[in-house]
Coordinates of C-alpha atoms in Angstrom, one line a residue:
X21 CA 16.6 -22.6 17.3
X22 CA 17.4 -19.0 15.7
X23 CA 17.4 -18.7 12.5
X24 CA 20.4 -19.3 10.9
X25 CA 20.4 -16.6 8.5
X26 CA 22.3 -13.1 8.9
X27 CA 19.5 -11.2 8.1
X28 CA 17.6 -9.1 11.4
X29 CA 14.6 -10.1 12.4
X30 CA 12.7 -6.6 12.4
X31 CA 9.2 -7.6 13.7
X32 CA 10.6 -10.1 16.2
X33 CA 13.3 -7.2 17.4
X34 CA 10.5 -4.6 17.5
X35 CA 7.7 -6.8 19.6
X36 CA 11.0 -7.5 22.0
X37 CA 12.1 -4.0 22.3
X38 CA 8.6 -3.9 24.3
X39 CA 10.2 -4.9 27.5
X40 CA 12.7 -2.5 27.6
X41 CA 10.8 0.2 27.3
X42 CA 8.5 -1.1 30.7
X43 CA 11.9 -1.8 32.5
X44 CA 12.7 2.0 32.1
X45 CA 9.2 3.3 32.9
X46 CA 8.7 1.3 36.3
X47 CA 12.1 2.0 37.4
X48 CA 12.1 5.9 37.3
X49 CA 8.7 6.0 38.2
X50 CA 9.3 4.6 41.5
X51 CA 11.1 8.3 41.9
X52 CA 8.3 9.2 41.8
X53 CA 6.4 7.2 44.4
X54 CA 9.0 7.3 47.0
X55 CA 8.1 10.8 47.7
X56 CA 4.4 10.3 47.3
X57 CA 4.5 6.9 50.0
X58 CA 6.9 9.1 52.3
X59 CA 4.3 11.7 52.7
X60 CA 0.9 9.4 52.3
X61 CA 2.2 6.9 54.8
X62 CA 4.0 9.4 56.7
X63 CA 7.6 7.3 56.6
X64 CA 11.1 8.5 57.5
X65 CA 13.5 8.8 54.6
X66 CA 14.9 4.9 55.1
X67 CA 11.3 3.4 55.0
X68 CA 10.3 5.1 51.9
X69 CA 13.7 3.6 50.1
X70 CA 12.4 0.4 50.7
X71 CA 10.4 0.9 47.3
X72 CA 13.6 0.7 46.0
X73 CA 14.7 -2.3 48.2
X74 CA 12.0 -4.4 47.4
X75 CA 12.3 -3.5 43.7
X76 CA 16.1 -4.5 43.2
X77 CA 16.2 -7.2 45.5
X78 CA 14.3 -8.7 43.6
X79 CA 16.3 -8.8 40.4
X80 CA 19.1 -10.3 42.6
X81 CA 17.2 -13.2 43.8
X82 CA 15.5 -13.6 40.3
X83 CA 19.2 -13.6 39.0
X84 CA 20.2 -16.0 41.9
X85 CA 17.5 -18.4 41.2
X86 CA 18.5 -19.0 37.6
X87 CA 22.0 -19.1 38.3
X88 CA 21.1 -21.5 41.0
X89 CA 19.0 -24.0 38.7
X90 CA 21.4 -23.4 35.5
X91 CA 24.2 -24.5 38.0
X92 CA 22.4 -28.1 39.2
X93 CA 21.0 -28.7 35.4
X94 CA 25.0 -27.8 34.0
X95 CA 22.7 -25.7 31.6
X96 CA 21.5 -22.1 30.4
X97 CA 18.3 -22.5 32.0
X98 CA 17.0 -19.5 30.2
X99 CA 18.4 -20.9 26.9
X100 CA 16.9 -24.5 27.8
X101 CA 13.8 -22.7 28.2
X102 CA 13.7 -20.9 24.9
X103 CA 14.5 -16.7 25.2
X104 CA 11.2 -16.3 23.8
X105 CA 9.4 -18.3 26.4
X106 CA 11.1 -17.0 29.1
X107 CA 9.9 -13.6 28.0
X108 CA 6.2 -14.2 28.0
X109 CA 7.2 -16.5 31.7
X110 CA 8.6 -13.0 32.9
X111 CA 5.5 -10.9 31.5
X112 CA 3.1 -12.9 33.1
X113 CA 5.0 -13.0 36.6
X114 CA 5.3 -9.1 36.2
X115 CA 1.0 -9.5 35.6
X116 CA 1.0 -10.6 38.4
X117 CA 2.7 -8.0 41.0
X118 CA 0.7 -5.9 38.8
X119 CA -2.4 -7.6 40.6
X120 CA -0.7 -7.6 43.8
X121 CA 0.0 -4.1 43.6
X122 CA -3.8 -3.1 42.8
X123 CA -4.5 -5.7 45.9
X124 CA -2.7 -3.5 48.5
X125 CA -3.6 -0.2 47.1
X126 CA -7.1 -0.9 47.9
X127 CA -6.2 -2.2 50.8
X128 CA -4.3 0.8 52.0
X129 CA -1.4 -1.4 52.4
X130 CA 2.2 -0.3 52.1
X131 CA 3.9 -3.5 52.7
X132 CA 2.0 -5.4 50.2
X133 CA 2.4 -2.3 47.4
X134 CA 6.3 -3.5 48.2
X135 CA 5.4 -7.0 47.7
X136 CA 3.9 -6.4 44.6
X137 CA 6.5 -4.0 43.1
X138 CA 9.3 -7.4 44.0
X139 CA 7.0 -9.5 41.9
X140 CA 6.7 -7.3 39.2
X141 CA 10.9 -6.7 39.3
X142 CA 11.3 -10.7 40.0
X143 CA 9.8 -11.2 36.1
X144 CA 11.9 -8.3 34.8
X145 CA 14.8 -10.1 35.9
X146 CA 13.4 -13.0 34.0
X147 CA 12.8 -10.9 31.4
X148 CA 16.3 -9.0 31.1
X149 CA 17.8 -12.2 31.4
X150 CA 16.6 -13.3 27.9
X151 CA 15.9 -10.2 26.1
X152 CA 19.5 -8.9 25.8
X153 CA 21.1 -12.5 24.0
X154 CA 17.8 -12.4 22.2
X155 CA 18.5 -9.1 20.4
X156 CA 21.9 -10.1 19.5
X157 CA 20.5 -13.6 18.2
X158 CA 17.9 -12.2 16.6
X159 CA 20.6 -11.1 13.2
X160 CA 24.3 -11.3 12.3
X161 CA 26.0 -11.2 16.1
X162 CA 28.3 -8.2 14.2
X163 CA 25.3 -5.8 14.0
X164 CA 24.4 -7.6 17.9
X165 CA 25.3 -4.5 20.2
X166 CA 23.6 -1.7 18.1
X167 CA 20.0 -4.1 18.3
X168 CA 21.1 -4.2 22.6
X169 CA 21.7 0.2 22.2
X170 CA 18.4 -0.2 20.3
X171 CA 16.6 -1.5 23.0
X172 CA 18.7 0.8 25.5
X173 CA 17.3 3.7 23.2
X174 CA 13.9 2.4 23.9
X175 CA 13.9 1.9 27.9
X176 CA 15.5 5.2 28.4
X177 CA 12.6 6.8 27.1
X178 CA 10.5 4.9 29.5
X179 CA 12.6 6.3 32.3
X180 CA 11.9 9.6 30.7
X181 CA 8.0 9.5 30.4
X182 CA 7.4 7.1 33.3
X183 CA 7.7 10.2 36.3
X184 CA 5.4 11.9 33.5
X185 CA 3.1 9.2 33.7
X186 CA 3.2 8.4 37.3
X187 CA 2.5 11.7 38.9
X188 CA -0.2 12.5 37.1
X189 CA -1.8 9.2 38.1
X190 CA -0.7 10.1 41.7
X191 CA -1.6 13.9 41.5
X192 CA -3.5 14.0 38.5
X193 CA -2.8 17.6 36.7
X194 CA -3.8 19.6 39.1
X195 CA -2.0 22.3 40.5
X196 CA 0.5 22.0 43.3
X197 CA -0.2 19.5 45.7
X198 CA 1.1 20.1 49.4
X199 CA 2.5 17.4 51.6
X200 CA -0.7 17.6 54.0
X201 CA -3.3 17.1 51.2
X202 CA -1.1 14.3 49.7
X203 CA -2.5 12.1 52.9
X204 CA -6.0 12.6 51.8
X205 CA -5.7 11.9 48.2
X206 CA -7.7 9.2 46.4
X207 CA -5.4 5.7 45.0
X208 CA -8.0 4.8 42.8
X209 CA -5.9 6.2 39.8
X210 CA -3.0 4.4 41.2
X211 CA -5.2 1.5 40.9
X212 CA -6.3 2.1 36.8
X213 CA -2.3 2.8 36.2
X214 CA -1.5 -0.8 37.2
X215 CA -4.9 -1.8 35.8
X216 CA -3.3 -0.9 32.3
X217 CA 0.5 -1.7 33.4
X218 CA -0.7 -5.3 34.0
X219 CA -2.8 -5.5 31.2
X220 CA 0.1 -4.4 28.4
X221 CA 2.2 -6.8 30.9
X222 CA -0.4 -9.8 29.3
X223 CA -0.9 -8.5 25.7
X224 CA 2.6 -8.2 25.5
X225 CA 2.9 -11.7 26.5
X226 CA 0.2 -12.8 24.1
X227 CA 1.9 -10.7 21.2
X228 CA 5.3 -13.0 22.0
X229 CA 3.2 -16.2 22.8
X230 CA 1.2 -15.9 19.2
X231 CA 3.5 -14.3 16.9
X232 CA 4.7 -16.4 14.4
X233 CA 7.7 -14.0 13.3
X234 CA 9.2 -14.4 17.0
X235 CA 11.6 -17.3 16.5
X236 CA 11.7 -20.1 19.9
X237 CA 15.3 -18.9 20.5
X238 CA 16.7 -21.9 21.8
X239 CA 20.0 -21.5 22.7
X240 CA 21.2 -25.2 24.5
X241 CA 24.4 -24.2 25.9
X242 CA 26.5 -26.4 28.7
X243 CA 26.7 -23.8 32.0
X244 CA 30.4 -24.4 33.7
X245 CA 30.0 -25.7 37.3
X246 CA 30.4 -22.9 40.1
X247 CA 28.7 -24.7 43.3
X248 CA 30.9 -23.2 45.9
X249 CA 30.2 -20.1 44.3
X250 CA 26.1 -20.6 44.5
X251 CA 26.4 -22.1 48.1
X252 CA 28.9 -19.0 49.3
X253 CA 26.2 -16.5 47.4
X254 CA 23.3 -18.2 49.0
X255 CA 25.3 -17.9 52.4
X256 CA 25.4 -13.9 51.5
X257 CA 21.2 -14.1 50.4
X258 CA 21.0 -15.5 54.2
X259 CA 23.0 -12.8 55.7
X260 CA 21.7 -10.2 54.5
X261 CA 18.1 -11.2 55.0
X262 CA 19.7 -11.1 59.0
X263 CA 21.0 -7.6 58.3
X264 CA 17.8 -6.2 57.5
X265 CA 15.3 -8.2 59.9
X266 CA 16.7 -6.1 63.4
X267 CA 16.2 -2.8 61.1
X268 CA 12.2 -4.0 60.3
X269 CA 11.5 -4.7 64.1
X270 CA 13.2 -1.3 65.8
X271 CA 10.4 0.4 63.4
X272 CA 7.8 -1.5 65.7
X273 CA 9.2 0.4 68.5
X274 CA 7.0 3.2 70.2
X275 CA 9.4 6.3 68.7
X276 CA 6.9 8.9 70.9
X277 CA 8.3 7.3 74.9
X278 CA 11.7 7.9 73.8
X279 CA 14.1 11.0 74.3
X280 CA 16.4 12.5 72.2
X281 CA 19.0 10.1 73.1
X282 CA 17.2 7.0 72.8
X283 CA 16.2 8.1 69.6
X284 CA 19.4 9.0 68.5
X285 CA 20.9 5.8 69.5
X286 CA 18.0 4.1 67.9
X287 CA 19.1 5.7 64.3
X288 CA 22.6 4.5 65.1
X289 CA 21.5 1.1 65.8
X290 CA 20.0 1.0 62.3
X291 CA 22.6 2.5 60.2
X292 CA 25.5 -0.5 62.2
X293 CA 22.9 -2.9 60.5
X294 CA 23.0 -1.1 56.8
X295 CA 26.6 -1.2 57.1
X296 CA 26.7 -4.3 58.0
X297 CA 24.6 -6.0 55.3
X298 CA 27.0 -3.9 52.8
X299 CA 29.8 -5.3 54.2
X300 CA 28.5 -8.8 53.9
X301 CA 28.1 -8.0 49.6
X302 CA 31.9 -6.7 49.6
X303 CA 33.2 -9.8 52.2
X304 CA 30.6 -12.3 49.9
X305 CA 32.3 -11.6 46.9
X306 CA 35.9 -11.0 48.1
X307 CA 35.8 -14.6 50.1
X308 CA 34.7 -16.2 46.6
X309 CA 37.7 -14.6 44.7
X310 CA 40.6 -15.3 47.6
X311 CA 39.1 -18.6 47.9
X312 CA 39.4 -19.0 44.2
X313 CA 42.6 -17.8 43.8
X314 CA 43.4 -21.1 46.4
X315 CA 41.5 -23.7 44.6
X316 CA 40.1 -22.5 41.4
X317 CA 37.2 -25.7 41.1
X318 CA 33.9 -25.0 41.5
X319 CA 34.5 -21.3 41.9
X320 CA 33.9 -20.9 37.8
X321 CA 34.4 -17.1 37.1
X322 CA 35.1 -16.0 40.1
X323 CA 38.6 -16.4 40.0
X324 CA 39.0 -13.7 37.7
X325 CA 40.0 -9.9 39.3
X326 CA 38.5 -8.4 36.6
X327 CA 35.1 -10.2 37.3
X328 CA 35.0 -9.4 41.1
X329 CA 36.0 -5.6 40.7
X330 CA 33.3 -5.7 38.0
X331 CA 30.6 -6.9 40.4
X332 CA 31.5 -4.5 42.8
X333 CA 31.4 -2.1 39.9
X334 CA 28.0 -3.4 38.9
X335 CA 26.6 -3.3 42.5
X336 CA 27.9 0.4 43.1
X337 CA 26.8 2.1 39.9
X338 CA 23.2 1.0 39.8
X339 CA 23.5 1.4 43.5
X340 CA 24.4 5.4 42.7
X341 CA 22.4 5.7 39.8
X342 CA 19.2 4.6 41.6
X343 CA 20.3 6.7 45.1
X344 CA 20.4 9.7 43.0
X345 CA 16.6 9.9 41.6
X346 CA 15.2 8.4 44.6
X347 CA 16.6 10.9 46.8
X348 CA 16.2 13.6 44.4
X349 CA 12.6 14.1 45.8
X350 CA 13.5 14.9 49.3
X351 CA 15.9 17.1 48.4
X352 CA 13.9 19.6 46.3
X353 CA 12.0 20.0 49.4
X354 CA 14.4 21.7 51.3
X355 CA 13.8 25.8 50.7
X356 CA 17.7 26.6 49.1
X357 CA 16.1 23.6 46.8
X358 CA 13.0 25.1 46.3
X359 CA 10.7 23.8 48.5
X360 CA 9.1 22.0 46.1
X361 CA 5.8 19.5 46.7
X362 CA 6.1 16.4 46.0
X363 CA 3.6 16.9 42.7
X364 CA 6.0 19.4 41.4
X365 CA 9.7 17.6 40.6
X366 CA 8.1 14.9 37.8
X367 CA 10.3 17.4 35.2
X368 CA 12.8 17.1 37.5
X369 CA 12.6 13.6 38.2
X370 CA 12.4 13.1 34.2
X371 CA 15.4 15.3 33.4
X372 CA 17.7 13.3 35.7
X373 CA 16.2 9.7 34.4
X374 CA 16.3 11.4 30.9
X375 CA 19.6 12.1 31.3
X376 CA 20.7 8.5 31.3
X377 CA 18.7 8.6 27.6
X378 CA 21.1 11.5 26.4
X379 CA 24.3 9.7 27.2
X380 CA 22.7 6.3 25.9
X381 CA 22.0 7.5 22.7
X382 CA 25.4 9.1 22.0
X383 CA 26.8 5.8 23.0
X384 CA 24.8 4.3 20.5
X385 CA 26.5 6.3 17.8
X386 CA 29.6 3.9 17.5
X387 CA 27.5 1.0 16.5
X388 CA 26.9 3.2 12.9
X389 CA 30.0 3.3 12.1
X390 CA 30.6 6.6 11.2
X391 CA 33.8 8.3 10.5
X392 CA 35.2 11.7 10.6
X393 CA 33.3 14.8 10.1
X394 CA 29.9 12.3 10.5
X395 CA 30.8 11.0 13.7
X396 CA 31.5 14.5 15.4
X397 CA 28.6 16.0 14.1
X398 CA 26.5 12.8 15.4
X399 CA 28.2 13.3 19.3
X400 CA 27.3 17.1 19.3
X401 CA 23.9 17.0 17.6
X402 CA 22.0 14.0 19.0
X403 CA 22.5 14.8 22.8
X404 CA 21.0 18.1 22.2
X405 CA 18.1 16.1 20.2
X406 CA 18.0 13.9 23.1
X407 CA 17.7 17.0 25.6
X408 CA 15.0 18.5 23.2
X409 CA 12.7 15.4 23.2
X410 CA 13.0 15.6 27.1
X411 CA 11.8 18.9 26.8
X412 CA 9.1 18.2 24.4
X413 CA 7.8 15.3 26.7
X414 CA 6.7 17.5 29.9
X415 CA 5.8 20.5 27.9
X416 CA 3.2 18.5 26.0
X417 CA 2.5 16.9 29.2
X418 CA 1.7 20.5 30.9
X419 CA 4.9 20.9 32.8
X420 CA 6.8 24.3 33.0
X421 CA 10.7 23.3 31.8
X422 CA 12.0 27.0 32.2
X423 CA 13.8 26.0 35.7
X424 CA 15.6 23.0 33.6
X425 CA 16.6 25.5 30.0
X426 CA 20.0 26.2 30.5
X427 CA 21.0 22.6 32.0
X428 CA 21.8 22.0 28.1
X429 CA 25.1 23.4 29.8
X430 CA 25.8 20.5 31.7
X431 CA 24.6 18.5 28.2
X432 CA 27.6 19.9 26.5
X433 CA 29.6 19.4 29.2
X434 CA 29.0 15.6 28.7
X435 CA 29.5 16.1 25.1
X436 CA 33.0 17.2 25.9
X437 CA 33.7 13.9 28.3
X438 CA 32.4 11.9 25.4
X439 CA 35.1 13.5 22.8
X440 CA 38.1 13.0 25.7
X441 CA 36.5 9.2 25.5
X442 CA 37.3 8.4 22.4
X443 CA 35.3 5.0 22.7
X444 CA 37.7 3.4 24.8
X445 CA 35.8 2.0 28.3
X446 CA 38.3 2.0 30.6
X447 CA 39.2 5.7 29.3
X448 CA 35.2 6.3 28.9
X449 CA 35.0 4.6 32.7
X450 CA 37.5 7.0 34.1
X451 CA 36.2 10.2 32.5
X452 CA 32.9 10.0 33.4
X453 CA 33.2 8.5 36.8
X454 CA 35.5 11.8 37.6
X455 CA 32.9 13.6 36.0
X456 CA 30.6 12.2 38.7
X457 CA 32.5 13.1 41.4
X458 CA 32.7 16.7 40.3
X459 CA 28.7 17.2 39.7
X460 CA 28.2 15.2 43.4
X461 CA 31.1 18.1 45.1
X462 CA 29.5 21.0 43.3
X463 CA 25.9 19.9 44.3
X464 CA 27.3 18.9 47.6
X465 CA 29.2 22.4 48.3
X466 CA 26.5 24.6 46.1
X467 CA 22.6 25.1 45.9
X468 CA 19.5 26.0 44.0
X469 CA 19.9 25.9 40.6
X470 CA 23.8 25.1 40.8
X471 CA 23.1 22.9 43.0
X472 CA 20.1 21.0 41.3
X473 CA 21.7 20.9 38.2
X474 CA 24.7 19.0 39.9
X475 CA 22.9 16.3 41.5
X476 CA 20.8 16.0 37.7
X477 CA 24.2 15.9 35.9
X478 CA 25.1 12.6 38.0
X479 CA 22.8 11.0 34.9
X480 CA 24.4 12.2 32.4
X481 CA 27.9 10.5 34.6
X482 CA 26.2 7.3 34.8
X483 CA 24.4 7.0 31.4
X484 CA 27.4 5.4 29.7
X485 CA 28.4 3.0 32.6
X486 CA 26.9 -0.2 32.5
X487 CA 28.4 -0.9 28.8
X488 CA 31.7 0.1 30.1
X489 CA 31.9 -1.9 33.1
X490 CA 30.3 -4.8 31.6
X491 CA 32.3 -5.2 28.8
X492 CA 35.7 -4.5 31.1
X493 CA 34.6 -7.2 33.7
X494 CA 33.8 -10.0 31.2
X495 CA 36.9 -9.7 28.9
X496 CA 38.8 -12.7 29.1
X497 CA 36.5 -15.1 31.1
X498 CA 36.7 -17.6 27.7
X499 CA 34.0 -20.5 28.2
X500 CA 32.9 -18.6 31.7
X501 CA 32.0 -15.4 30.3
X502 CA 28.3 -16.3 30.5
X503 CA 28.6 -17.3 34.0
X504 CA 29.9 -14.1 34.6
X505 CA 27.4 -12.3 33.0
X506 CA 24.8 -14.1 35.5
X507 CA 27.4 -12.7 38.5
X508 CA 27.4 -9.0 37.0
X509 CA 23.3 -9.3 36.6
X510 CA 23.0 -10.5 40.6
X511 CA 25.1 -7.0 41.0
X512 CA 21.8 -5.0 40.4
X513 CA 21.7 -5.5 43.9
X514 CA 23.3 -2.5 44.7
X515 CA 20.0 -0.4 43.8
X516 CA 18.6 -2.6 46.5
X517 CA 21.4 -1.7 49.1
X518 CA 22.9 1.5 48.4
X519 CA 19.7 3.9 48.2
X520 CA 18.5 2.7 51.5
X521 CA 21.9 3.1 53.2
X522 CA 21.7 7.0 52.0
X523 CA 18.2 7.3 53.1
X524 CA 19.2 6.1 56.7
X525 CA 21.7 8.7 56.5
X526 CA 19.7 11.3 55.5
X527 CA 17.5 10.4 58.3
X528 CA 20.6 11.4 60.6
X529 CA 22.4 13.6 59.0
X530 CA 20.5 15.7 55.9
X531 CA 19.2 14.6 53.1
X532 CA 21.5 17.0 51.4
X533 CA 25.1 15.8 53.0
X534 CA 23.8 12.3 52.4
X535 CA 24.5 12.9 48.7
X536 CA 28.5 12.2 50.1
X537 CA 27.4 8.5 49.4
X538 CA 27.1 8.9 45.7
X539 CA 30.7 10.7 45.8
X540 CA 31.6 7.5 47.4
X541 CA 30.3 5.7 44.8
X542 CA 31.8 7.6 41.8
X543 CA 35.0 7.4 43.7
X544 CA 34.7 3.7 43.5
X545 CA 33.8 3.4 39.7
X546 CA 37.1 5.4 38.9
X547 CA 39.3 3.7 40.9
X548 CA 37.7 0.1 38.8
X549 CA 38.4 2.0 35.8
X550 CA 42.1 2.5 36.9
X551 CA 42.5 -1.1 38.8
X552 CA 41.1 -3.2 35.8
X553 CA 43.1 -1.8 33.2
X554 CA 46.4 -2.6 34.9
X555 CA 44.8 -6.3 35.5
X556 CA 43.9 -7.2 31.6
X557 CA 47.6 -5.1 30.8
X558 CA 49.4 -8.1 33.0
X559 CA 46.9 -10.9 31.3
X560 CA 47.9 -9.6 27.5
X561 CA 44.2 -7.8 27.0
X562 CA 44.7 -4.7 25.2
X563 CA 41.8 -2.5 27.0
X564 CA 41.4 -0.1 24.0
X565 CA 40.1 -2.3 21.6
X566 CA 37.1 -3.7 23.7
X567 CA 33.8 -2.9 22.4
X568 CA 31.5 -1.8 24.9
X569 CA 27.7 -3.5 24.8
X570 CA 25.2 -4.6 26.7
X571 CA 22.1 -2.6 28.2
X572 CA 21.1 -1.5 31.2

């Protein structure tokens, strides 16, 4: 069991803040590799995304499958298991896909470098599962949410160095690489970065396995019964999987017999699919709540508003947040973009990831407890800290940061949403999701360095998100909130769905005008800002006083 004393547990909290840091450095490298594998492999936009596809799917089913054997045990699994166990399980899967992912790069095999990127995400979402209750068990559940912002802290810089990292494994630091010489390039340093990705994977496992100051963490806690739930989300797991198969076969089609039409309709015929499998996620999750609104047994939290809007939330923000980096590549080729190589946009690629750091760590300021003249001084000065160790990063790394100077603009920008804030989510929620919508129109309407700094400033819109949404959607589920928190978790989803639905677009229509999906998507996350306040008014939940933690 935890230890029963208030005190933190320091060396236990910093060998677990380990894992945050590699969620944050695999996820925004993958920016980085989209590009490269759409120009190595010679993909369209769509197949490229599926680095992204295979990489959040996987968190979905990971999510799925605990949910699934919590639900037939009627227990935590993850608690059952021990949060500390559970880590070093999830370590060891993501070893793993590490070795997987060294498998097909010698191989030359793009399929199986997707295989192993879903086994490496499959043990974060083992991993994410325990670490964030661990961090608040791990000291008086008071100080909780400043240890989760701690750990936030730490896997934003890994989204801010891993681009760093990556491309210099990809394109070593050479000068600019072009798009032709790209197919010629040597993996084999592809091959030592996983070589030492899986190998942390295992010492970090070892460090959690052996360490006598990292309690069991225990946590034996009865899991309310939601079957009609599992079997109607399994049902949607099914469905989807039918979605996507028709899109898989069409690319085994001979694309150089056919004419313009046939082409054309063939890119239709996907994109009916796409929509399709996103419409099975919004019908999925709307059937469970109507349906629970009927008979509430066996639907568990699901018959909560708040809940379902939050899982839509959930599913659309990390579904933006992801769409926006991944894209970003392909859109700095374009000449009003700067017709940039795919070796050239790491600082760009870090400045939008790096972004999500900024706003993270002047979230993080509430959990100090400063007051007055403190606490303003703390919102203006450490985003601009933030922005400077961004900076720092690629210049010591060889970059040239000129281009990126006088986005501190946009920086203050957010430094002004975050005053209008005032701490409150729903108010945070709103703000910030408009603020989205206004960097997407600008970057949409606008380009070069307008419209660059646009598209980078939808970060800074969704750094402060997940907290918000989370804490909004699980107010009020009493002895289901932890089943909901398994729901909102499944939602990652959306970074599975959504960037391949705008890479399919861009196929058709521009990568640039397919950046109308993230307006989309911001639209969305402001009209749940709006809807779920008005839904915990009528149940007697007063909105402004919910604290906002988790991590994402």
């Amino acid at each position: 069991m935890i230890s029963e004393t208030n005190k933190t547990n320091y060396p236990a909290l910093y060998t677990l803040i380990t894992v945050f840091f590699f969620w944050g450095f695999i996820a925004a490298g993958n920016s980085i590799f989209i590009p490269f594998c759409k120009s190595y492999f010679s993909l369209d936009q769509f197949q490229s995304q599926l680095v992204d596809f295979a990489f959040y799917t996987a968190y979905y089913i990971g999510a799925l499958l605990l949910f699934a054997l919590s639900d037939l045990s009627g227990k935590d699994i993850v608690g059952k298991w021990g949060y500390k166990k559970s880590i070093v399980y999830g370590l060891l899967f993501s070893a793993l896909g590490a070795g997987a992912m060294i498998i097909a790069v010698e191989a030359n095999l793009y399929a199986g470098m997707l295989v192993g990127l879903f086994i490496v995400a499959l043990g974060f979402s083992l991993q994410q599962t325990a670490a964030n209750p661990f961090a608040i068990l791990l000291g008086n559940p008071k100080t909780g949410a400043s240890r989760v912002n701690l750990g936030g802290g730490i896997n934003s810089f890994g989204t801010t160095i891993g681009p760093i990292i990556v491309a210099l494994a990809l394109f070593g630091a050479a000068t600019s690489v072009s798009e032709e010489q790209i197919k010629s390039l040597e993996l084999s340093k592809v091959v030592i970065l996983y070589t030492g990705v899986g190998l942390l994977f295992i010492a970090s496992a070892a460090l959690f396995y052996f360490s006598k100051k990292v309690p069991a963490g225990i946590a034996i806690e009865p899991m309310e019964k939601a079957n009609k739930a599992l079997m109607t989300l399994v049902a949607m797991t099914v469905l989807l999987g039918a979605c996507f198969v028709p899109i898989f076969k069409s690319y085994q089609i001979d694309v150089t017999i056919l004419n313009e039409q046939a082409l054309a309709d063939l890119e239709s015929y996907r994109i009916r699919f796409l929509v399709l499998a996103l419409f099975v996620v919004l019908g999925g999750i709307f059937f469970s709540y109507v349906s629970a609104q009927k008979k509430s047994e066996g639907w568990g939290a699901m018959q909560y508003p708040q809940l379902v809007l939050g899982m839509l939330a959930i599913f659309t923000y990390v579904g933006v947040e992801v769409a926006i980096g991944s894209n970003l590549g392909e859109l700095l080729k374009l000449p009003e973009f700067g017709s940039l190589a795919s070796s050239d946009i790491a600082p760009y690629i870090s400045m939008y990831w790096g972004s999500l750091m900024i706003g993270r760590w002047a979230g993080a300021i509430s959990a100090f407890n400063l007051s007055g003249a403190k606490k303003t001084i703390a919102l203006i000065i450490v985003p601009l800290i933030a922005f400077g160790v961004i900076l720092s990063v690629n210049i010591i790394s060889g970059k040239d940061m000129k281009p990126l100077y006088y986005y501190v603009v946009c920086v203050l920008a957010q430094i002004g949403a975050f005053f209008l804030s005032k701490d409150k989510p729903a108010r945070t929620l709103m703000i910030f999701g408009s603020f989205g919508i206004i960097a997407m129109l600008i970057g949409l309407s606008s380009s070069g360095t307008v419209g660059i700094y646009a598209f980078l400033a939808g970060g800074l819109a969704c750094s402060i998100m997940w907290p918000a949404i989370f804490s909004l959607s699980i107010i009020g589920l009493g002895k289901y909130t932890s089943q909901g928190s398994a729901f909102l978790i499944m939602m990652i989803l959306g970074g599975g769905i959504i960037p391949p639905i705008q890479g399919k677009l861009s196929d058709i229509i521009g990568i640039h005008q397919s950046y109308i999906v993230a307006v989309v998507c911001f639209g969305y996350l402001t009209l749940f800002a709006v809807l779920v306040k008005g839904i915990l008014k009528k149940q007697n939940i007063d909105v402004d006083v919910i604290e906002t933690e988790g991590s994402h």
